[in-house]
mmCIF file of C-alpha atoms in Angstrom:
data_model
loop_
_atom_site.group_PDB
_atom_site.id
_atom_site.type_symbol
_atom_site.label_atom_id
_atom_site.label_comp_id
_atom_site.label_asym_id
_atom_site.label_seq_id
_atom_site.Cartn_x
_atom_site.Cartn_y
_atom_site.Cartn_z
ATOM 1 C CA MET D 1 -96.258 -0.364 37.385
ATOM 2 C CA LEU D 2 -96.381 0.069 41.143
ATOM 3 C CA ARG D 3 -100.039 -0.941 41.237
ATOM 4 C CA LEU D 4 -99.410 -4.093 39.216
ATOM 5 C CA LEU D 5 -96.292 -5.041 41.163
ATOM 6 C CA ARG D 6 -98.087 -4.450 44.457
ATOM 7 C CA ARG D 7 -100.926 -6.705 43.342
ATOM 8 C CA ASP D 8 -98.490 -9.501 42.466
ATOM 9 C CA ALA D 9 -96.505 -8.984 45.671
ATOM 10 C CA ARG D 10 -99.651 -9.519 47.720
ATOM 11 C CA SER D 11 -100.725 -12.624 45.827
ATOM 12 C CA GLN D 12 -97.273 -14.253 45.871
ATOM 13 C CA ARG D 13 -96.026 -12.839 49.179
ATOM 14 C CA ARG D 14 -92.918 -11.532 47.399
ATOM 15 C CA TRP D 15 -92.250 -7.897 48.236
ATOM 16 C CA VAL D 16 -88.607 -7.628 47.166
ATOM 17 C CA PRO D 17 -89.313 -6.911 43.446
ATOM 18 C CA PHE D 18 -91.865 -4.280 44.435
ATOM 19 C CA ALA D 19 -89.481 -2.573 46.897
ATOM 20 C CA ARG D 20 -86.597 -2.730 44.446
ATOM 21 C CA PHE D 21 -88.702 -1.111 41.749
ATOM 22 C CA ALA D 22 -90.318 1.500 44.016
ATOM 23 C CA VAL D 23 -86.957 2.712 45.327
ATOM 24 C CA GLY D 24 -84.492 1.846 42.596
ATOM 25 C CA VAL D 25 -86.225 3.113 39.475
ATOM 26 C CA PRO D 26 -86.843 6.691 40.734
ATOM 27 C CA LEU D 27 -83.240 6.924 41.975
ATOM 28 C CA VAL D 28 -81.769 5.705 38.696
ATOM 29 C CA ALA D 29 -84.152 7.891 36.680
ATOM 30 C CA ALA D 30 -83.145 10.925 38.758
ATOM 31 C CA LEU D 31 -79.461 10.251 38.067
ATOM 32 C CA HIS D 32 -80.116 9.957 34.336
ATOM 33 C CA ALA D 33 -82.205 13.153 34.389
ATOM 34 C CA LEU D 34 -79.396 15.071 36.095
ATOM 35 C CA CYS D 35 -76.822 13.862 33.591
ATOM 36 C CA PHE D 36 -79.243 14.588 30.737
ATOM 37 C CA ALA D 37 -79.569 18.176 31.918
ATOM 38 C CA LEU D 38 -75.776 18.535 32.126
ATOM 39 C CA ASP D 39 -75.185 17.288 28.567
ATOM 40 C CA PRO D 40 -75.660 20.581 26.670
ATOM 41 C CA ILE D 41 -73.604 22.421 29.297
ATOM 42 C CA LEU D 42 -70.645 20.030 29.236
ATOM 43 C CA PHE D 43 -70.842 19.333 25.497
ATOM 44 C CA PRO D 44 -71.868 22.526 23.660
ATOM 45 C CA ALA D 45 -71.549 20.764 20.288
ATOM 46 C CA LEU D 46 -74.673 18.824 21.223
ATOM 47 C CA ARG D 47 -76.708 21.984 20.608
ATOM 48 C CA ARG D 48 -75.618 21.886 16.956
ATOM 49 C CA THR D 49 -76.319 18.173 16.460
ATOM 50 C CA GLU D 50 -79.395 17.501 14.362
ATOM 51 C CA VAL D 51 -81.381 14.351 13.645
ATOM 52 C CA ARG D 52 -81.757 14.194 9.882
ATOM 53 C CA THR D 53 -83.359 11.478 7.723
ATOM 54 C CA PRO D 54 -83.288 8.731 10.382
ATOM 55 C CA THR D 55 -83.863 5.201 9.113
ATOM 56 C CA PHE D 56 -86.253 2.916 10.983
ATOM 57 C CA CYS D 57 -86.322 -0.853 10.530
ATOM 58 C CA ILE D 58 -89.732 -1.944 11.756
ATOM 59 C CA GLY D 59 -91.852 -5.021 11.130
ATOM 60 C CA HIS D 60 -93.051 -8.011 13.105
ATOM 61 C CA ALA D 61 -90.444 -9.475 15.430
ATOM 62 C CA ARG D 62 -88.600 -12.448 13.908
ATOM 63 C CA SER D 63 -89.203 -11.095 10.387
ATOM 64 C CA GLY D 64 -85.575 -10.222 9.698
ATOM 65 C CA THR D 65 -85.371 -6.829 11.411
ATOM 66 C CA THR D 66 -82.263 -7.807 13.389
ATOM 67 C CA TYR D 67 -80.489 -9.265 10.355
ATOM 68 C CA LEU D 68 -81.295 -6.189 8.291
ATOM 69 C CA HIS D 69 -80.322 -3.776 11.079
ATOM 70 C CA ARG D 70 -76.954 -5.370 11.777
ATOM 71 C CA LEU D 71 -76.191 -5.606 8.074
ATOM 72 C CA MET D 72 -76.853 -1.892 7.594
ATOM 73 C CA ALA D 73 -74.915 -1.072 10.775
ATOM 74 C CA ARG D 74 -71.745 -2.054 8.901
ATOM 75 C CA ASP D 75 -72.300 0.996 6.714
ATOM 76 C CA PRO D 76 -70.364 3.914 8.286
ATOM 77 C CA GLN D 77 -72.922 6.488 7.163
ATOM 78 C CA PHE D 78 -75.173 5.223 9.970
ATOM 79 C CA SER D 79 -75.151 5.929 13.687
ATOM 80 C CA TYR D 80 -76.653 3.314 15.985
ATOM 81 C CA ALA D 81 -76.687 2.288 19.633
ATOM 82 C CA LEU D 82 -75.078 -0.719 21.288
ATOM 83 C CA MET D 83 -77.107 -2.494 23.927
ATOM 84 C CA TYR D 84 -75.194 -1.169 26.950
ATOM 85 C CA GLU D 85 -75.539 2.407 25.676
ATOM 86 C CA LEU D 86 -79.324 2.165 25.575
ATOM 87 C CA PHE D 87 -79.721 2.058 29.339
ATOM 88 C CA PHE D 88 -77.564 5.163 29.793
ATOM 89 C CA PRO D 89 -79.347 7.825 27.703
ATOM 90 C CA SER D 90 -77.135 10.758 28.698
ATOM 91 C CA LEU D 91 -74.173 11.729 26.524
ATOM 92 C CA LEU D 92 -72.132 12.290 29.693
ATOM 93 C CA GLU D 93 -72.837 8.740 30.860
ATOM 94 C CA LYS D 94 -71.975 7.274 27.478
ATOM 95 C CA LYS D 95 -68.657 9.111 27.308
ATOM 96 C CA LEU D 96 -67.744 8.071 30.856
ATOM 97 C CA LEU D 97 -68.510 4.452 30.027
ATOM 98 C CA ARG D 98 -66.396 4.601 26.885
ATOM 99 C CA LEU D 99 -63.549 6.063 28.935
ATOM 100 C CA LEU D 100 -63.951 3.279 31.477
ATOM 101 C CA PHE D 101 -63.761 0.604 28.769
ATOM 102 C CA ARG D 102 -60.658 2.215 27.242
ATOM 103 C CA VAL D 103 -58.934 2.246 30.618
ATOM 104 C CA ASP D 104 -59.996 -1.358 31.200
ATOM 105 C CA ALA D 105 -58.602 -2.421 27.805
ATOM 106 C CA ALA D 106 -55.305 -0.721 28.593
ATOM 107 C CA THR D 107 -55.032 -2.433 31.984
ATOM 108 C CA GLY D 108 -55.747 -6.030 31.056
ATOM 109 C CA GLY D 109 -59.455 -6.049 30.180
ATOM 110 C CA ARG D 110 -60.656 -7.595 33.432
ATOM 111 C CA LEU D 111 -63.958 -5.690 33.369
ATOM 112 C CA ARG D 112 -64.690 -6.688 29.774
ATOM 113 C CA ARG D 113 -64.028 -10.340 30.531
ATOM 114 C CA ARG D 114 -66.380 -10.144 33.491
ATOM 115 C CA LEU D 115 -69.066 -8.542 31.319
ATOM 116 C CA ASP D 116 -68.570 -11.236 28.690
ATOM 117 C CA ASP D 117 -69.162 -13.886 31.357
ATOM 118 C CA ILE D 118 -72.325 -12.124 32.547
ATOM 119 C CA GLU D 119 -73.465 -11.757 28.946
ATOM 120 C CA GLU D 120 -73.047 -15.473 28.309
ATOM 121 C CA GLN D 121 -74.972 -16.415 31.448
ATOM 122 C CA THR D 122 -77.732 -13.875 30.802
ATOM 123 C CA PHE D 123 -78.425 -14.519 27.135
ATOM 124 C CA ALA D 124 -77.523 -18.208 26.793
ATOM 125 C CA PRO D 125 -81.104 -19.479 27.390
ATOM 126 C CA THR D 126 -82.438 -17.500 24.404
ATOM 127 C CA GLU D 127 -79.294 -17.565 22.253
ATOM 128 C CA ASP D 128 -80.822 -19.996 19.756
ATOM 129 C CA ILE D 129 -83.884 -17.781 19.330
ATOM 130 C CA HIS D 130 -82.373 -14.285 19.329
ATOM 131 C CA LYS D 131 -78.626 -13.714 19.478
ATOM 132 C CA THR D 132 -77.678 -10.552 21.336
ATOM 133 C CA GLY D 133 -75.099 -9.078 23.695
ATOM 134 C CA PHE D 134 -74.029 -5.959 25.535
ATOM 135 C CA PHE D 135 -71.783 -4.757 22.701
ATOM 136 C CA VAL D 136 -73.958 -5.344 19.637
ATOM 137 C CA PRO D 137 -76.555 -3.054 17.995
ATOM 138 C CA GLU D 138 -79.959 -3.456 19.614
ATOM 139 C CA GLU D 139 -83.459 -2.020 19.726
ATOM 140 C CA ASP D 140 -83.257 1.626 20.787
ATOM 141 C CA ASP D 141 -86.745 1.527 22.297
ATOM 142 C CA ALA D 142 -84.680 0.730 25.396
ATOM 143 C CA PHE D 143 -83.685 4.423 25.519
ATOM 144 C CA LEU D 144 -87.112 4.845 27.114
ATOM 145 C CA THR D 145 -86.580 2.273 29.868
ATOM 146 C CA TRP D 146 -86.098 4.633 32.790
ATOM 147 C CA SER D 147 -88.966 6.863 31.704
ATOM 148 C CA LEU D 148 -91.171 3.742 31.948
ATOM 149 C CA SER D 149 -92.169 3.977 28.313
ATOM 150 C CA SER D 150 -90.240 1.020 26.905
ATOM 151 C CA GLY D 151 -91.328 -2.447 25.916
ATOM 152 C CA PHE D 152 -88.448 -3.638 28.114
ATOM 153 C CA TRP D 153 -90.910 -3.669 30.998
ATOM 154 C CA ILE D 154 -93.172 -6.062 29.113
ATOM 155 C CA VAL D 155 -90.186 -8.378 28.625
ATOM 156 C CA ALA D 156 -89.579 -8.165 32.380
ATOM 157 C CA PHE D 157 -93.232 -8.492 33.449
ATOM 158 C CA PRO D 158 -96.086 -10.164 31.486
ATOM 159 C CA TYR D 159 -98.540 -7.305 31.889
ATOM 160 C CA MET D 160 -99.807 -7.178 28.317
ATOM 161 C CA GLY D 161 -103.388 -5.978 28.248
ATOM 162 C CA GLU D 162 -102.703 -3.894 31.354
ATOM 163 C CA LEU D 163 -99.680 -1.940 30.119
ATOM 164 C CA ASP D 164 -99.450 -0.838 26.499
ATOM 165 C CA PHE D 165 -96.159 0.304 24.997
ATOM 166 C CA TYR D 166 -97.184 -0.634 21.470
ATOM 167 C CA HIS D 167 -100.263 1.340 20.354
ATOM 168 C CA VAL D 168 -98.578 4.734 20.678
ATOM 169 C CA ASP D 169 -100.425 6.073 17.635
ATOM 170 C CA ARG D 170 -103.631 5.698 19.672
ATOM 171 C CA TRP D 171 -102.334 7.699 22.637
ATOM 172 C CA PRO D 172 -103.450 11.292 23.233
ATOM 173 C CA ALA D 173 -101.354 13.673 21.133
ATOM 174 C CA ARG D 174 -99.710 15.367 24.119
ATOM 175 C CA LYS D 175 -98.622 12.080 25.660
ATOM 176 C CA ARG D 176 -97.226 10.472 22.510
ATOM 177 C CA LEU D 177 -95.426 13.615 21.340
ATOM 178 C CA ARG D 178 -93.845 14.061 24.758
ATOM 179 C CA LEU D 179 -92.637 10.471 24.630
ATOM 180 C CA MET D 180 -91.148 10.823 21.162
ATOM 181 C CA ALA D 181 -89.615 14.215 21.881
ATOM 182 C CA PHE D 182 -87.579 12.554 24.617
ATOM 183 C CA TYR D 183 -86.721 9.683 22.274
ATOM 184 C CA LYS D 184 -85.503 12.224 19.700
ATOM 185 C CA GLU D 185 -83.243 13.815 22.329
ATOM 186 C CA CYS D 186 -81.789 10.382 23.083
ATOM 187 C CA VAL D 187 -81.130 9.831 19.381
ATOM 188 C CA ARG D 188 -79.474 13.253 19.150
ATOM 189 C CA ARG D 189 -77.075 12.291 21.937
ATOM 190 C CA GLN D 190 -76.264 8.993 20.255
ATOM 191 C CA ILE D 191 -75.416 10.795 17.016
ATOM 192 C CA ALA D 192 -73.212 13.227 18.931
ATOM 193 C CA LEU D 193 -71.443 10.328 20.631
ATOM 194 C CA ARG D 194 -70.582 8.730 17.292
ATOM 195 C CA GLY D 195 -69.510 12.028 15.756
ATOM 196 C CA GLY D 196 -72.381 12.366 13.303
ATOM 197 C CA GLY D 197 -74.156 10.127 10.859
ATOM 198 C CA THR D 198 -77.700 9.087 10.060
ATOM 199 C CA HIS D 199 -79.458 7.350 12.908
ATOM 200 C CA LEU D 200 -80.329 3.701 12.271
ATOM 201 C CA SER D 201 -83.036 2.192 14.453
ATOM 202 C CA LYS D 202 -84.554 -1.296 14.700
ATOM 203 C CA ASN D 203 -87.707 -1.745 16.748
ATOM 204 C CA PRO D 204 -90.584 -4.148 16.043
ATOM 205 C CA THR D 205 -92.609 -2.311 18.713
ATOM 206 C CA PHE D 206 -92.417 0.834 16.568
ATOM 207 C CA CYS D 207 -94.961 -0.772 14.219
ATOM 208 C CA GLY D 208 -97.578 0.723 16.522
ATOM 209 C CA ARG D 209 -96.154 4.245 16.303
ATOM 210 C CA VAL D 210 -95.422 4.722 12.597
ATOM 211 C CA GLU D 211 -97.758 7.713 12.354
ATOM 212 C CA THR D 212 -96.037 9.322 15.335
ATOM 213 C CA LEU D 213 -92.590 8.608 13.869
ATOM 214 C CA ILE D 214 -93.550 10.416 10.690
ATOM 215 C CA GLU D 215 -94.978 13.303 12.698
ATOM 216 C CA VAL D 216 -91.807 13.701 14.796
ATOM 217 C CA PHE D 217 -89.370 12.778 11.995
ATOM 218 C CA PRO D 218 -91.047 13.964 8.753
ATOM 219 C CA ASP D 219 -87.916 13.085 6.769
ATOM 220 C CA ALA D 220 -87.736 9.540 8.157
ATOM 221 C CA ARG D 221 -86.977 6.510 5.994
ATOM 222 C CA ILE D 222 -88.818 3.321 6.887
ATOM 223 C CA ILE D 223 -88.070 -0.331 6.081
ATOM 224 C CA VAL D 224 -90.670 -3.048 6.682
ATOM 225 C CA PRO D 225 -89.580 -6.699 6.324
ATOM 226 C CA MET D 226 -92.380 -9.174 5.570
ATOM 227 C CA ARG D 227 -92.233 -12.807 6.636
ATOM 228 C CA ASN D 228 -94.802 -15.600 6.846
ATOM 229 C CA PRO D 229 -96.804 -15.057 10.063
ATOM 230 C CA TYR D 230 -97.011 -18.829 10.555
ATOM 231 C CA GLU D 231 -93.271 -18.526 11.291
ATOM 232 C CA THR D 232 -92.953 -15.180 13.042
ATOM 233 C CA ILE D 233 -95.884 -15.308 15.460
ATOM 234 C CA PRO D 234 -95.100 -18.616 17.209
ATOM 235 C CA SER D 235 -91.403 -17.724 17.260
ATOM 236 C CA LEU D 236 -92.118 -14.446 19.046
ATOM 237 C CA LEU D 237 -94.485 -16.143 21.476
ATOM 238 C CA LYS D 238 -91.859 -18.790 22.246
ATOM 239 C CA LEU D 239 -89.241 -16.116 22.874
ATOM 240 C CA MET D 240 -91.483 -14.197 25.255
ATOM 241 C CA GLN D 241 -92.706 -17.338 26.982
ATOM 242 C CA THR D 242 -89.081 -18.328 27.593
ATOM 243 C CA GLU D 243 -88.143 -14.878 28.899
ATOM 244 C CA TRP D 244 -91.061 -14.767 31.343
ATOM 245 C CA SER D 245 -90.597 -18.346 32.508
ATOM 246 C CA LEU D 246 -86.902 -17.787 33.203
ATOM 247 C CA ARG D 247 -87.903 -14.854 35.408
ATOM 248 C CA GLY D 248 -90.345 -17.038 37.337
ATOM 249 C CA ARG D 249 -93.436 -15.050 36.354
ATOM 250 C CA ASP D 250 -96.941 -16.260 37.159
ATOM 251 C CA GLY D 251 -98.222 -18.811 34.636
ATOM 252 C CA ARG D 252 -101.653 -17.213 34.368
ATOM 253 C CA LEU D 253 -100.125 -13.826 33.550
ATOM 254 C CA ILE D 254 -97.899 -15.455 30.932
ATOM 255 C CA ALA D 255 -100.837 -17.216 29.278
ATOM 256 C CA GLY D 256 -102.907 -14.026 29.187
ATOM 257 C CA SER D 257 -100.055 -11.949 27.804
ATOM 258 C CA LEU D 258 -99.364 -14.499 25.076
ATOM 259 C CA ARG D 259 -102.990 -14.246 23.937
ATOM 260 C CA VAL D 260 -102.767 -10.446 23.787
ATOM 261 C CA LEU D 261 -99.440 -10.604 21.958
ATOM 262 C CA ALA D 262 -100.803 -13.032 19.371
ATOM 263 C CA ASP D 263 -103.734 -10.714 18.652
ATOM 264 C CA GLN D 264 -101.438 -7.679 18.501
ATOM 265 C CA SER D 265 -99.304 -9.453 15.908
ATOM 266 C CA VAL D 266 -101.974 -8.943 13.263
ATOM 267 C CA ASP D 267 -101.842 -5.172 13.820
ATOM 268 C CA THR D 268 -98.050 -5.349 13.590
ATOM 269 C CA TYR D 269 -98.418 -6.568 10.016
ATOM 270 C CA LEU D 270 -101.194 -4.230 8.936
ATOM 271 C CA HIS D 271 -100.692 -0.893 10.700
ATOM 272 C CA PRO D 272 -97.322 0.106 9.151
ATOM 273 C CA LEU D 273 -98.609 -0.560 5.639
ATOM 274 C CA GLU D 274 -101.812 1.371 6.279
ATOM 275 C CA VAL D 275 -99.881 4.383 7.586
ATOM 276 C CA LEU D 276 -97.357 4.325 4.739
ATOM 277 C CA ALA D 277 -100.209 4.153 2.223
ATOM 278 C CA ARG D 278 -101.491 7.431 3.706
ATOM 279 C CA HIS D 279 -98.019 8.983 3.423
ATOM 280 C CA PRO D 280 -96.677 8.380 -0.095
ATOM 281 C CA GLU D 281 -94.187 11.208 0.485
ATOM 282 C CA VAL D 282 -92.263 9.040 2.982
ATOM 283 C CA ARG D 283 -89.380 7.053 1.531
ATOM 284 C CA ALA D 284 -90.060 3.437 2.412
ATOM 285 C CA SER D 285 -89.125 -0.079 1.363
ATOM 286 C CA VAL D 286 -91.088 -3.264 2.004
ATOM 287 C CA VAL D 287 -88.805 -6.298 1.938
ATOM 288 C CA ASP D 288 -89.659 -9.958 1.413
ATOM 289 C CA TYR D 289 -87.740 -11.898 4.075
ATOM 290 C CA ARG D 290 -87.042 -14.746 1.647
ATOM 291 C CA GLU D 291 -85.297 -12.357 -0.721
ATOM 292 C CA LEU D 292 -83.416 -10.707 2.136
ATOM 293 C CA VAL D 293 -81.793 -13.928 3.347
ATOM 294 C CA GLY D 294 -81.642 -15.628 -0.043
ATOM 295 C CA ALA D 295 -80.102 -12.771 -2.047
ATOM 296 C CA PRO D 296 -78.995 -10.165 0.508
ATOM 297 C CA SER D 297 -76.753 -8.146 -1.790
ATOM 298 C CA ALA D 298 -79.331 -7.566 -4.520
ATOM 299 C CA THR D 299 -82.098 -7.017 -1.973
ATOM 300 C CA MET D 300 -80.136 -4.477 0.044
ATOM 301 C CA ARG D 301 -79.242 -2.551 -3.095
ATOM 302 C CA ARG D 302 -82.931 -2.341 -3.919
ATOM 303 C CA VAL D 303 -83.660 -1.166 -0.373
ATOM 304 C CA TYR D 304 -81.009 1.539 -0.635
ATOM 305 C CA ASP D 305 -82.454 2.619 -3.975
ATOM 306 C CA ASP D 306 -85.968 2.798 -2.499
ATOM 307 C CA LEU D 307 -84.688 4.948 0.353
ATOM 308 C CA GLY D 308 -82.500 7.188 -1.790
ATOM 309 C CA LEU D 309 -79.311 5.973 -0.120
ATOM 310 C CA VAL D 310 -75.903 5.544 -1.714
ATOM 311 C CA VAL D 311 -74.156 2.180 -1.452
ATOM 312 C CA GLY D 312 -70.620 3.166 -0.456
ATOM 313 C CA PRO D 313 -67.572 0.861 -0.544
ATOM 314 C CA GLU D 314 -68.051 -0.351 3.035
ATOM 315 C CA ALA D 315 -71.709 -1.167 2.451
ATOM 316 C CA ASP D 316 -70.833 -2.865 -0.830
ATOM 317 C CA GLN D 317 -68.293 -5.033 0.992
ATOM 318 C CA ALA D 318 -70.791 -5.900 3.735
ATOM 319 C CA PHE D 319 -73.505 -6.860 1.241
ATOM 320 C CA THR D 320 -71.084 -8.983 -0.781
ATOM 321 C CA ALA D 321 -69.918 -10.744 2.363
ATOM 322 C CA ALA D 322 -73.547 -11.423 3.328
ATOM 323 C CA GLU D 323 -74.047 -13.045 -0.064
ATOM 324 C CA ARG D 324 -71.357 -15.583 0.810
ATOM 325 C CA HIS D 325 -72.875 -16.203 4.244
ATOM 326 C CA PRO D 326 -76.644 -15.779 3.836
ATOM 327 C CA GLY D 327 -79.155 -15.966 6.665
ATOM 328 C CA HIS D 328 -79.629 -19.487 7.956
ATOM 329 C CA GLU D 329 -82.478 -21.531 9.338
ATOM 330 C CA THR D 330 -82.236 -23.091 12.784
ATOM 331 C CA THR D 331 -83.285 -26.589 13.743
ATOM 332 C CA HIS D 332 -86.014 -25.245 16.016
ATOM 333 C CA ARG D 333 -89.662 -25.423 14.979
ATOM 334 C CA TYR D 334 -92.336 -23.318 16.611
ATOM 335 C CA SER D 335 -95.890 -24.497 16.173
ATOM 336 C CA LEU D 336 -99.030 -22.370 16.087
ATOM 337 C CA ALA D 337 -100.815 -25.247 17.781
ATOM 338 C CA GLU D 338 -98.483 -25.023 20.767
ATOM 339 C CA PHE D 339 -100.074 -21.658 21.570
ATOM 340 C CA GLY D 340 -103.617 -22.602 20.610
ATOM 341 C CA LEU D 341 -103.579 -20.474 17.463
ATOM 342 C CA ASP D 342 -105.752 -21.238 14.453
ATOM 343 C CA PRO D 343 -103.862 -20.781 11.161
ATOM 344 C CA HIS D 344 -107.159 -20.251 9.336
ATOM 345 C CA ASP D 345 -107.956 -17.265 11.566
ATOM 346 C CA ILE D 346 -104.535 -15.736 10.909
ATOM 347 C CA HIS D 347 -104.988 -16.352 7.189
ATOM 348 C CA ARG D 348 -108.413 -14.703 7.222
ATOM 349 C CA ARG D 349 -107.161 -11.582 9.015
ATOM 350 C CA LEU D 350 -104.082 -11.242 6.795
ATOM 351 C CA ALA D 351 -105.616 -12.567 3.567
ATOM 352 C CA GLY D 352 -104.314 -9.698 1.435
ATOM 353 C CA LEU D 353 -100.731 -10.302 2.488
ATOM 354 C CA PHE D 354 -101.047 -14.054 1.997
ATOM 355 C CA ASP D 355 -102.181 -13.408 -1.557
ATOM 356 C CA GLU D 356 -99.440 -10.881 -2.235
ATOM 357 C CA TYR D 357 -96.560 -12.928 -0.835
ATOM 358 C CA HIS D 358 -97.897 -16.404 -1.694
ATOM 359 C CA TRP D 359 -97.320 -17.659 1.821
ATOM 360 C CA ASP D 360 -99.885 -20.401 1.187
ATOM 361 C CA ASN D 361 -97.190 -22.171 -0.786
ATOM 362 C CA GLU D 362 -94.960 -22.438 2.258
ATOM 363 C CA GLU D 363 -94.995 -25.000 5.038
ATOM 364 C CA LYS D 364 -97.117 -23.606 7.881
ATOM 365 C CA ASP D 365 -94.824 -24.739 10.670
ATOM 366 C CA ALA D 366 -91.600 -23.591 9.039
ATOM 367 C CA HIS D 367 -88.176 -23.338 10.602
ATOM 368 C CA VAL D 368 -87.453 -20.009 12.251
ATOM 369 C CA SER D 369 -84.132 -18.198 12.080
#
């Protein structure tokens, strides 16, 4: 990261981002490491907290992973992380933040209102593409931000092709297992914070680490939504292009990263299915996006059945409510041509999936939700 930032600082004569990163990240990481080390001392119950049968929602971005994740998050049997909690991996930090928010709520809520204003300003430009916020469930890959192992840094800097946070299954065993061991410790702390439960995770980037997930969590459950790539790929590229442009990143870096991301998208569809085919012992469910948004209650019941989960009263209520308010399509259209992508090439590389899901019958430049 320092090498890449230094290169850009020289070319653009902008040294502030480099200095901020070089000084700030090690200081923040050191604080988190200290708090992380204190967790089992201050909270002995953490030693008895176990990560059992975690559920991972993976799949290409824009394929319904967020919708599925937030729908399942209404089920109290699951533990999950809110966005603000992801950047504070220590249990001590999380508890202090919760205390701070309780005090703020009891004294007028000034801090929360300020955070709501910042949230609106920060996420408004991409609200119509991906709705998020500080206090909603989000991708827990961000636990790895301060260890410089998170895709967050790709969102911040278009260094695709130079930094790789996706193909973890291709990393040397020692490196990938060290990464996921730390991730597991973060998950353990999140479960302890919420007083137990089964961890629920949503990360499209985890499509490149399914083998490692199974190795670290042999009792994992995995859900893979499937949606027409003519819809998901340009939508993801538009989202990333918008994020990078808003940050004022170099146009050449953006263009190069978009090409890498488009090529990686094919692996995002194929790799999870290939790994799951090698591991029939893993409970998994592959979900057609059209069924998920068109008949969420029936689809979610099938998913729970595939995973060996029980639909409790709260989940039943959530699924029924989703049936009355199904997923919607936006007015935005994202074209493959806008990014110089050939639909015939995508079709050729994903021919088996096109045949299975009959995507040929759909409009190629469909609306994206």
